[in-house]
PDB file of N, CA and C in Angstrom:
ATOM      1  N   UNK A   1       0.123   5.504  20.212  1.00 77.00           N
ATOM      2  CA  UNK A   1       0.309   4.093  19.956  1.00 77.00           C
ATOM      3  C   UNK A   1       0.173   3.341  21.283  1.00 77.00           C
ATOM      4  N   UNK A   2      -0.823   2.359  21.598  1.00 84.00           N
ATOM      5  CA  UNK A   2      -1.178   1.125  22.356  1.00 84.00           C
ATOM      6  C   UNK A   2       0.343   0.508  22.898  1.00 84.00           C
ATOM      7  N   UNK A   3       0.214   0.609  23.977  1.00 84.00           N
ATOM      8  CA  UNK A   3       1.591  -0.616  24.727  1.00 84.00           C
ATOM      9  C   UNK A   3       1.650  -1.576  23.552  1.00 84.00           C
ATOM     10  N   UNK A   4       0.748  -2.540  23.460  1.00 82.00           N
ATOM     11  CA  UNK A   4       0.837  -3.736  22.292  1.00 82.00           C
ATOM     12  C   UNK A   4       1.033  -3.614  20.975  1.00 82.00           C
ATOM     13  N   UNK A   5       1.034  -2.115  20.286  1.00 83.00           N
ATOM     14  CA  UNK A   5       1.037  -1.857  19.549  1.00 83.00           C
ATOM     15  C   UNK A   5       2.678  -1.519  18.917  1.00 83.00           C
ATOM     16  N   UNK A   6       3.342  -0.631  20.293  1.00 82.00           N
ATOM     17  CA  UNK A   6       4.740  -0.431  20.876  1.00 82.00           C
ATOM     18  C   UNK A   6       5.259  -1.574  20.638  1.00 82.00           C
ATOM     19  N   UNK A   7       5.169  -2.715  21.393  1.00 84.00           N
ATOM     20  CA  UNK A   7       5.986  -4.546  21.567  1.00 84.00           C
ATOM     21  C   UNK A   7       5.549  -4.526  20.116  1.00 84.00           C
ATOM     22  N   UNK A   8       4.514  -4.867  19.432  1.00 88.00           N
ATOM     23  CA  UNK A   8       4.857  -5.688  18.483  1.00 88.00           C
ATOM     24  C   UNK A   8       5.480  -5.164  17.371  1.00 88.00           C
ATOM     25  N   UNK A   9       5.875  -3.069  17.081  1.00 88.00           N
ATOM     26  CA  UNK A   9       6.603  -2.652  16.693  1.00 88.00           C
ATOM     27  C   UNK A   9       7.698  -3.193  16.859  1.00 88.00           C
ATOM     28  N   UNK A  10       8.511  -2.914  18.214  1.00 89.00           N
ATOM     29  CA  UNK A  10       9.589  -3.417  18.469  1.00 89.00           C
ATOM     30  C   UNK A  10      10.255  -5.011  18.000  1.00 89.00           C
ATOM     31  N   UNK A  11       9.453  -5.775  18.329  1.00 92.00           N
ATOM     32  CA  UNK A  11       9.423  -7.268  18.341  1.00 92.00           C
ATOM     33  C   UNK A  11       9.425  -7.411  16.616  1.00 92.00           C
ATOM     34  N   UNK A  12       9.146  -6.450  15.910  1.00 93.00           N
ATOM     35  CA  UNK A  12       9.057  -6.563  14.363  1.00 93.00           C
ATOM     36  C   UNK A  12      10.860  -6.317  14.133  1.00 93.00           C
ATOM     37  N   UNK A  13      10.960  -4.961  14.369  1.00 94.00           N
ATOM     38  CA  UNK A  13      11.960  -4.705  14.585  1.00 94.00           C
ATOM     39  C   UNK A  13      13.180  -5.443  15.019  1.00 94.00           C
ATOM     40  N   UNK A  14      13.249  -6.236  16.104  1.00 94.00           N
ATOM     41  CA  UNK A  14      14.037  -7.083  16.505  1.00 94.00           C
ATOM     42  C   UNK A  14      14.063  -8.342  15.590  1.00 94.00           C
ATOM     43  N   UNK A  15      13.174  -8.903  15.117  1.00 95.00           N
ATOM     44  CA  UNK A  15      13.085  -9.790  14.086  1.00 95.00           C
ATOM     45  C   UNK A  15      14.203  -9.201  13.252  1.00 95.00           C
ATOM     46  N   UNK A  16      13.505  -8.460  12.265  1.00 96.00           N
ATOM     47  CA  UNK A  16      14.789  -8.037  11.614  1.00 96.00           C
ATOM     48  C   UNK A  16      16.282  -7.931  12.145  1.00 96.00           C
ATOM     49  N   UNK A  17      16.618  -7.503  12.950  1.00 96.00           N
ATOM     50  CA  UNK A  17      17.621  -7.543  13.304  1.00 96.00           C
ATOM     51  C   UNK A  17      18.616  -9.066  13.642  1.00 96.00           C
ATOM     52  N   UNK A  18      17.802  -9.950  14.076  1.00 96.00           N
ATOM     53  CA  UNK A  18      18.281 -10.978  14.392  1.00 96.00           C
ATOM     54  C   UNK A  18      17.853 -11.758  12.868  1.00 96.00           C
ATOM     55  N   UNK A  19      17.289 -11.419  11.918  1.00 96.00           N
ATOM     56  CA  UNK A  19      17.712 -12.413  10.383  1.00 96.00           C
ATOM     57  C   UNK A  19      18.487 -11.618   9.697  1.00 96.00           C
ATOM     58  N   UNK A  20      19.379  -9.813   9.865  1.00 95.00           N
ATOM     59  CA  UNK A  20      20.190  -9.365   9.654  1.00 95.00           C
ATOM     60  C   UNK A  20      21.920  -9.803   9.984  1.00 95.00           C
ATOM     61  N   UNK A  21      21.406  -9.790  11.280  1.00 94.00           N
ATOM     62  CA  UNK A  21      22.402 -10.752  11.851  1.00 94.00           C
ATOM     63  C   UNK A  21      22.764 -12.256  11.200  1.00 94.00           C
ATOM     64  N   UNK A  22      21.422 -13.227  10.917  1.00 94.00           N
ATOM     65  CA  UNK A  22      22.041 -14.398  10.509  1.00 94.00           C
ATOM     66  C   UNK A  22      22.390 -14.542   8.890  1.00 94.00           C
ATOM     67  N   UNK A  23      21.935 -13.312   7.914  1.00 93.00           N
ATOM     68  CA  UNK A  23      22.262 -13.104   6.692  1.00 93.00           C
ATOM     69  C   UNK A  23      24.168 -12.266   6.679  1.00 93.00           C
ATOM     70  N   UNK A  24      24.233 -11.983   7.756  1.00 90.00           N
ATOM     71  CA  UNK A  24      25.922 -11.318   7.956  1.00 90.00           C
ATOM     72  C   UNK A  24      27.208 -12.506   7.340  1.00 90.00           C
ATOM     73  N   UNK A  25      27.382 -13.441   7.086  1.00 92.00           N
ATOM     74  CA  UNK A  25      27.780 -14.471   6.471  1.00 92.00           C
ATOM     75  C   UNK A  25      27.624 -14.618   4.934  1.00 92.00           C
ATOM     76  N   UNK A  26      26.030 -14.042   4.636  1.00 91.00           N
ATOM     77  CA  UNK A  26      25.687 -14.271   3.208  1.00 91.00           C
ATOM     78  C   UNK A  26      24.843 -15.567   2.758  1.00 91.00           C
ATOM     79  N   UNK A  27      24.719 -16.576   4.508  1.00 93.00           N
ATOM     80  CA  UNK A  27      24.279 -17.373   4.401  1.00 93.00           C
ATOM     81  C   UNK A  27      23.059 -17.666   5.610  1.00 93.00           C
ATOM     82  N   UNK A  28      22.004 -17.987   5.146  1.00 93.00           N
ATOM     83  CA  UNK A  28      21.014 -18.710   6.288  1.00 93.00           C
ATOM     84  C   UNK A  28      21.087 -20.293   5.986  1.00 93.00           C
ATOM     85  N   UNK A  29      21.040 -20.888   7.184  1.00 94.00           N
ATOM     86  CA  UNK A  29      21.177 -22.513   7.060  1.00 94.00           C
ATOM     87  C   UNK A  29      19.625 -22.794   7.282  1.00 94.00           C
ATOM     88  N   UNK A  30      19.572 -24.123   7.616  1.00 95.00           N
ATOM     89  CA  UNK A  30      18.653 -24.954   8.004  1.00 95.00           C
ATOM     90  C   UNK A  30      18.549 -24.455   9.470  1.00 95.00           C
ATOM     91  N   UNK A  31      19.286 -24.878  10.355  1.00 95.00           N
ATOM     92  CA  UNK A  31      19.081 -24.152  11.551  1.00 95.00           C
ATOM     93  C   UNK A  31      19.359 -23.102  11.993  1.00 95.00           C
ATOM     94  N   UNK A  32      19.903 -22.384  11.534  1.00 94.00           N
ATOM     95  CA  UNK A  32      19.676 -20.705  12.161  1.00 94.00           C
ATOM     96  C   UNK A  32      18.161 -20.444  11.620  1.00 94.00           C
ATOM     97  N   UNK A  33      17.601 -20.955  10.403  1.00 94.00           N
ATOM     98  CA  UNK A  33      16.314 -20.798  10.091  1.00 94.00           C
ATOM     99  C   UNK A  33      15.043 -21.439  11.401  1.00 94.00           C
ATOM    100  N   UNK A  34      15.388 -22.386  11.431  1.00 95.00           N
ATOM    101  CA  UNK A  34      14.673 -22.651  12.439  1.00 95.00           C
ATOM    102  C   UNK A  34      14.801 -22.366  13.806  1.00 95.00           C
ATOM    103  N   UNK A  35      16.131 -21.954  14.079  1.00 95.00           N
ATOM    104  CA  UNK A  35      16.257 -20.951  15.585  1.00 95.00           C
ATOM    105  C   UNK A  35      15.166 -19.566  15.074  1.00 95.00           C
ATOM    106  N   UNK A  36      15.637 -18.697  14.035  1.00 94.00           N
ATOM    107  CA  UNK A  36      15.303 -17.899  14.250  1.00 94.00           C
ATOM    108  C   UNK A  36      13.413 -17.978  14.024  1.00 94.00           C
ATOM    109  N   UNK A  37      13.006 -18.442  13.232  1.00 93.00           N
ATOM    110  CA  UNK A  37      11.330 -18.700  13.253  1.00 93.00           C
ATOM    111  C   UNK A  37      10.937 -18.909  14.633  1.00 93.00           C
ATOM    112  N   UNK A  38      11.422 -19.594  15.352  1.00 93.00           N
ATOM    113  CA  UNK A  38      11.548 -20.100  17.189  1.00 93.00           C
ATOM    114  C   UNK A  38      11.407 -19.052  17.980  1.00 93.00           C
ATOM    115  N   UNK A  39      12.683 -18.169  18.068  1.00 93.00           N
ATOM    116  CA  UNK A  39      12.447 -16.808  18.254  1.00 93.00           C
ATOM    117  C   UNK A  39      11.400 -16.072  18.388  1.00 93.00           C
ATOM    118  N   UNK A  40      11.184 -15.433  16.823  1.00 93.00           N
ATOM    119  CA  UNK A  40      10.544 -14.736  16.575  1.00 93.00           C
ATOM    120  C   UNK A  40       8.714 -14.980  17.199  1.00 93.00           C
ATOM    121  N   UNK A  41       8.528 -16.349  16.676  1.00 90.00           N
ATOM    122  CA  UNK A  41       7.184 -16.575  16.771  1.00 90.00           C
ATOM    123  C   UNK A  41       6.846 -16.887  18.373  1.00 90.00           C
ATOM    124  N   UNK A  42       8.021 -16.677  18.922  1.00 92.00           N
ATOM    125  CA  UNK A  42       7.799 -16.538  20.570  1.00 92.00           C
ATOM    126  C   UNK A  42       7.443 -15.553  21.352  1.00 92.00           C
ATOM    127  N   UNK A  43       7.990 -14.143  20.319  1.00 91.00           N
ATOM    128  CA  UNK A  43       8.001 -12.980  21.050  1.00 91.00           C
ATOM    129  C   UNK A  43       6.354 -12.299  20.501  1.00 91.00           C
ATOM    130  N   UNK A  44       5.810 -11.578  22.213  1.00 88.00           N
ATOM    131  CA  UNK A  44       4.644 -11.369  22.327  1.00 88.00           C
ATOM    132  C   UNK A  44       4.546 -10.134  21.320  1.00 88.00           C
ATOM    133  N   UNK A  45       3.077 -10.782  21.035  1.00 89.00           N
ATOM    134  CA  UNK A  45       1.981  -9.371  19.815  1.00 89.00           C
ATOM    135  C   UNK A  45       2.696  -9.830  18.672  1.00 89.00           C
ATOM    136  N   UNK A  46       3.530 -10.773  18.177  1.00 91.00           N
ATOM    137  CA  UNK A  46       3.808 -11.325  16.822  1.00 91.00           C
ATOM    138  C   UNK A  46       2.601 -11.827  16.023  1.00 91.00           C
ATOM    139  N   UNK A  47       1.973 -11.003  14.833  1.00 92.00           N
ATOM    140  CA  UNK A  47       1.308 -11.987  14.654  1.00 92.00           C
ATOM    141  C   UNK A  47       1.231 -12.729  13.300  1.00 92.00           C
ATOM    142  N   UNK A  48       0.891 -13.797  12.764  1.00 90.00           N
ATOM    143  CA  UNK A  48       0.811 -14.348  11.569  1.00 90.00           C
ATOM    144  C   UNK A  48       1.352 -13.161  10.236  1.00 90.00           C
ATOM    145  N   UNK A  49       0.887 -12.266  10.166  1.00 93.00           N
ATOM    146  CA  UNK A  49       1.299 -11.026   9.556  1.00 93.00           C
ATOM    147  C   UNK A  49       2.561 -10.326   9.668  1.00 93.00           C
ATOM    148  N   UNK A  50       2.962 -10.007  10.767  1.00 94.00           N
ATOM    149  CA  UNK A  50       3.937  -9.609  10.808  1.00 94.00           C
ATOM    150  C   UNK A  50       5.154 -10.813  10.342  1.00 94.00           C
ATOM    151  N   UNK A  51       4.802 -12.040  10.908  1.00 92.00           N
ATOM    152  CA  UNK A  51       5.903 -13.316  10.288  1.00 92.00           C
ATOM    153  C   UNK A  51       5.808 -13.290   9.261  1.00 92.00           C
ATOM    154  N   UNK A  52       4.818 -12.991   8.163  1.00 93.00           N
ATOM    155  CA  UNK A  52       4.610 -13.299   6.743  1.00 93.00           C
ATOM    156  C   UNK A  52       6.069 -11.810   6.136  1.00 93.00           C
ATOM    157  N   UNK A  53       5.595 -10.728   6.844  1.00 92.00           N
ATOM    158  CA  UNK A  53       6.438  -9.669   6.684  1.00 92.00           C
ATOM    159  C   UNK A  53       7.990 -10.326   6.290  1.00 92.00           C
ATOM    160  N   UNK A  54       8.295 -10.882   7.624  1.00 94.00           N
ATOM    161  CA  UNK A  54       9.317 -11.073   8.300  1.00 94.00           C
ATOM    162  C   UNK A  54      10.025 -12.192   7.238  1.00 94.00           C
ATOM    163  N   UNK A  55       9.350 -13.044   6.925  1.00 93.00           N
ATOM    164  CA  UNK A  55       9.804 -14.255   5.685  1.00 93.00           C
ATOM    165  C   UNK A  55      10.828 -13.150   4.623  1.00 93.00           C
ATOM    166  N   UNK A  56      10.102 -12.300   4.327  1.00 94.00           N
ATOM    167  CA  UNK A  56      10.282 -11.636   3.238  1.00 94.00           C
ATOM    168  C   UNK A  56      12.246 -11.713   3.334  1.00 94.00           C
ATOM    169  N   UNK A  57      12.386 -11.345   4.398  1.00 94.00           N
ATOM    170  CA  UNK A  57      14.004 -11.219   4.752  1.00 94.00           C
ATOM    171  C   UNK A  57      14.818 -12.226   4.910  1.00 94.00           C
ATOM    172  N   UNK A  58      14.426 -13.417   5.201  1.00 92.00           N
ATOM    173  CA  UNK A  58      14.910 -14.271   5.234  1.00 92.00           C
ATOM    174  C   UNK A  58      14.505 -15.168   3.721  1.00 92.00           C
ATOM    175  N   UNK A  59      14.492 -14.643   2.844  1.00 92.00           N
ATOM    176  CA  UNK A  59      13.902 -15.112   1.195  1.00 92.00           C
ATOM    177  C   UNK A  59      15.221 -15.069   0.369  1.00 92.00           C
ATOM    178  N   UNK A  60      16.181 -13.524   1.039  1.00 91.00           N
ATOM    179  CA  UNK A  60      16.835 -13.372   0.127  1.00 91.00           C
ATOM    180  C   UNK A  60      17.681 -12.575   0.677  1.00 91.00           C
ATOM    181  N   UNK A  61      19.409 -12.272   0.753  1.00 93.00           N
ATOM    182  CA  UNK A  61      20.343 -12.130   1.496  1.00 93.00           C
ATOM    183  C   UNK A  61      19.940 -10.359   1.511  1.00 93.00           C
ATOM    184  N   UNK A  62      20.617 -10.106   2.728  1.00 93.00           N
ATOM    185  CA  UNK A  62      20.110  -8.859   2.971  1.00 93.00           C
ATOM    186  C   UNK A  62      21.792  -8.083   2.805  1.00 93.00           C
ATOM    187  N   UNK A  63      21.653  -7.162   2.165  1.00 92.00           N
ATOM    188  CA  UNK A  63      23.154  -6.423   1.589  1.00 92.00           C
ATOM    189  C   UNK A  63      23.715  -5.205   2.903  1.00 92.00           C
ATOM    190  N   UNK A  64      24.796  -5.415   2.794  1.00 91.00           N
ATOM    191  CA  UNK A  64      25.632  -4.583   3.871  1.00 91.00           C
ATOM    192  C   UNK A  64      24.339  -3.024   3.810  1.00 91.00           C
ATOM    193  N   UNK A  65      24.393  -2.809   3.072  1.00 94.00           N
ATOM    194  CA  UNK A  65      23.243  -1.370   3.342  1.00 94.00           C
ATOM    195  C   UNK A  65      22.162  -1.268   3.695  1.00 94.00           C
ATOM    196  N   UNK A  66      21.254  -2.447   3.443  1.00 94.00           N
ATOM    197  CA  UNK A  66      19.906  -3.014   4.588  1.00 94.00           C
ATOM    198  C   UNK A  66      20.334  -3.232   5.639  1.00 94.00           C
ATOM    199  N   UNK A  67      21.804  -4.041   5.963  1.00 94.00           N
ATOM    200  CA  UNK A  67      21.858  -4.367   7.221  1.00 94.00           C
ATOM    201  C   UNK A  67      21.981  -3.605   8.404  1.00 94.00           C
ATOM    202  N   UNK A  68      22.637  -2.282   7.370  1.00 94.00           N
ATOM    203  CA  UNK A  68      22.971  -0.609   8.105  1.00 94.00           C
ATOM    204  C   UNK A  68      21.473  -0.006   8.287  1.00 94.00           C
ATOM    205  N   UNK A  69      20.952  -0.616   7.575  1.00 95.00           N
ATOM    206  CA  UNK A  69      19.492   0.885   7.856  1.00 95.00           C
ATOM    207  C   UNK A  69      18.566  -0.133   8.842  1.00 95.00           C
ATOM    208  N   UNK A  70      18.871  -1.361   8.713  1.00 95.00           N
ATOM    209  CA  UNK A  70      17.924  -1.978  10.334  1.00 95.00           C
ATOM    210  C   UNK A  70      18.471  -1.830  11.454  1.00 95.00           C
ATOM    211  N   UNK A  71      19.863  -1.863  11.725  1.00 94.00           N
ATOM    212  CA  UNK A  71      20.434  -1.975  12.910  1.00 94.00           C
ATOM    213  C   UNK A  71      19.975  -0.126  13.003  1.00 94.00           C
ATOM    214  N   UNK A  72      20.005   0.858  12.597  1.00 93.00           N
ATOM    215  CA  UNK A  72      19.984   2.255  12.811  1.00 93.00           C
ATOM    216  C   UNK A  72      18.481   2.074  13.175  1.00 93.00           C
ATOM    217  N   UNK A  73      17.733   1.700  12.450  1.00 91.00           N
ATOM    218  CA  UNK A  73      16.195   1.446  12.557  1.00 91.00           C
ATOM    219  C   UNK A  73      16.043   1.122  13.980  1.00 91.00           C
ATOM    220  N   UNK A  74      16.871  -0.222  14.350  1.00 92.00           N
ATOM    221  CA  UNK A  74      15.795  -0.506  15.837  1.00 92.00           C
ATOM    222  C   UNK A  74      16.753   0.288  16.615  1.00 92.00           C
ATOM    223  N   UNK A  75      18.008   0.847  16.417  1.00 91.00           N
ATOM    224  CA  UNK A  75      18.851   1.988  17.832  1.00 91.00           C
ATOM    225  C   UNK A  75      17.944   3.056  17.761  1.00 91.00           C
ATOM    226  N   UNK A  76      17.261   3.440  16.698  1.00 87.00           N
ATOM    227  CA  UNK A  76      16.229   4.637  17.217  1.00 87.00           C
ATOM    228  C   UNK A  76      15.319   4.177  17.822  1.00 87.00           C
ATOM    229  N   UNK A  77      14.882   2.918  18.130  1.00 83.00           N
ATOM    230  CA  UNK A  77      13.909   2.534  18.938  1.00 83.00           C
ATOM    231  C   UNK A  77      14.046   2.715  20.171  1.00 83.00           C
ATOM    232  N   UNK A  78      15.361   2.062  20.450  1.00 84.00           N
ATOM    233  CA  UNK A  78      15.515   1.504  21.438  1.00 84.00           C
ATOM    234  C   UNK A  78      16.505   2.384  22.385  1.00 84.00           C
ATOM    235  N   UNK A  79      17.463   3.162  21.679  1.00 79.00           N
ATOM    236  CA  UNK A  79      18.106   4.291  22.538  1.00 79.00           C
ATOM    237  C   UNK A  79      17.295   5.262  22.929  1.00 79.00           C
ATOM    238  N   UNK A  80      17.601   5.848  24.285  1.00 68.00           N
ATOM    239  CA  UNK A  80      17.133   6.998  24.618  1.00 68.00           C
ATOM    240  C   UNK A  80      17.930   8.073  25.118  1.00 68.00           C
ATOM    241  N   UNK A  81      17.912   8.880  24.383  1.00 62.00           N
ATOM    242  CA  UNK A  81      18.865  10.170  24.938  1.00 62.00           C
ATOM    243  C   UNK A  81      19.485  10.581  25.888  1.00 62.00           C
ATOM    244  N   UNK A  82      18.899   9.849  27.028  1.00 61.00           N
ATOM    245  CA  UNK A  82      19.619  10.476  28.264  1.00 61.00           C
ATOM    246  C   UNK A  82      20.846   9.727  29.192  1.00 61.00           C
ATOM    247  N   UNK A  83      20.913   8.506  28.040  1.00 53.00           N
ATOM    248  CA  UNK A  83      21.997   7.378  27.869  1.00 53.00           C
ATOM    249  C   UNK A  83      23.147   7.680  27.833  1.00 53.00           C
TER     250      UNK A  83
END
């Protein structure tokens, strides 16, 4: 896998995590919606596609057990063993 290929994994990844985070309430507003679109569409190798992905989660509240399998999702990314 391509460096750019890596970031925009990750950067997918982190998306999720941060509309996991703002669904933790049960609620997305008006502006955490628009913080988080801000965000996201900032961080490099995002592209039109992957945001279309990314809508998907912010459509509809994400349940304590999605919220468990993304946060596990990007710590396997992002931890490394020798931590």
């Amino acid at each position: 896998m391509s460096k750019i290929e890596e970031s925009r994994a990750f950067n997918v990844c982190l998306g999720k995590l941060l509309i996991a985070a703002a669904w933790s309430d049960g609620n997305v507003n008006r502006q955490e919606l628009n913080c988080l679109k801000s965000l996201i569409l900032q961080m490099p190798n995002i592209t039109f596609d992957d945001w279309r992905k990314l809508k998907v989660y912010l459509a509809y509240p994400i349940t304590t057990t999605e919220q468990d399998s993304i946060v596990s999702d990007f710590v396997s990314k992002v931890y490394n063993g020798k931590h």
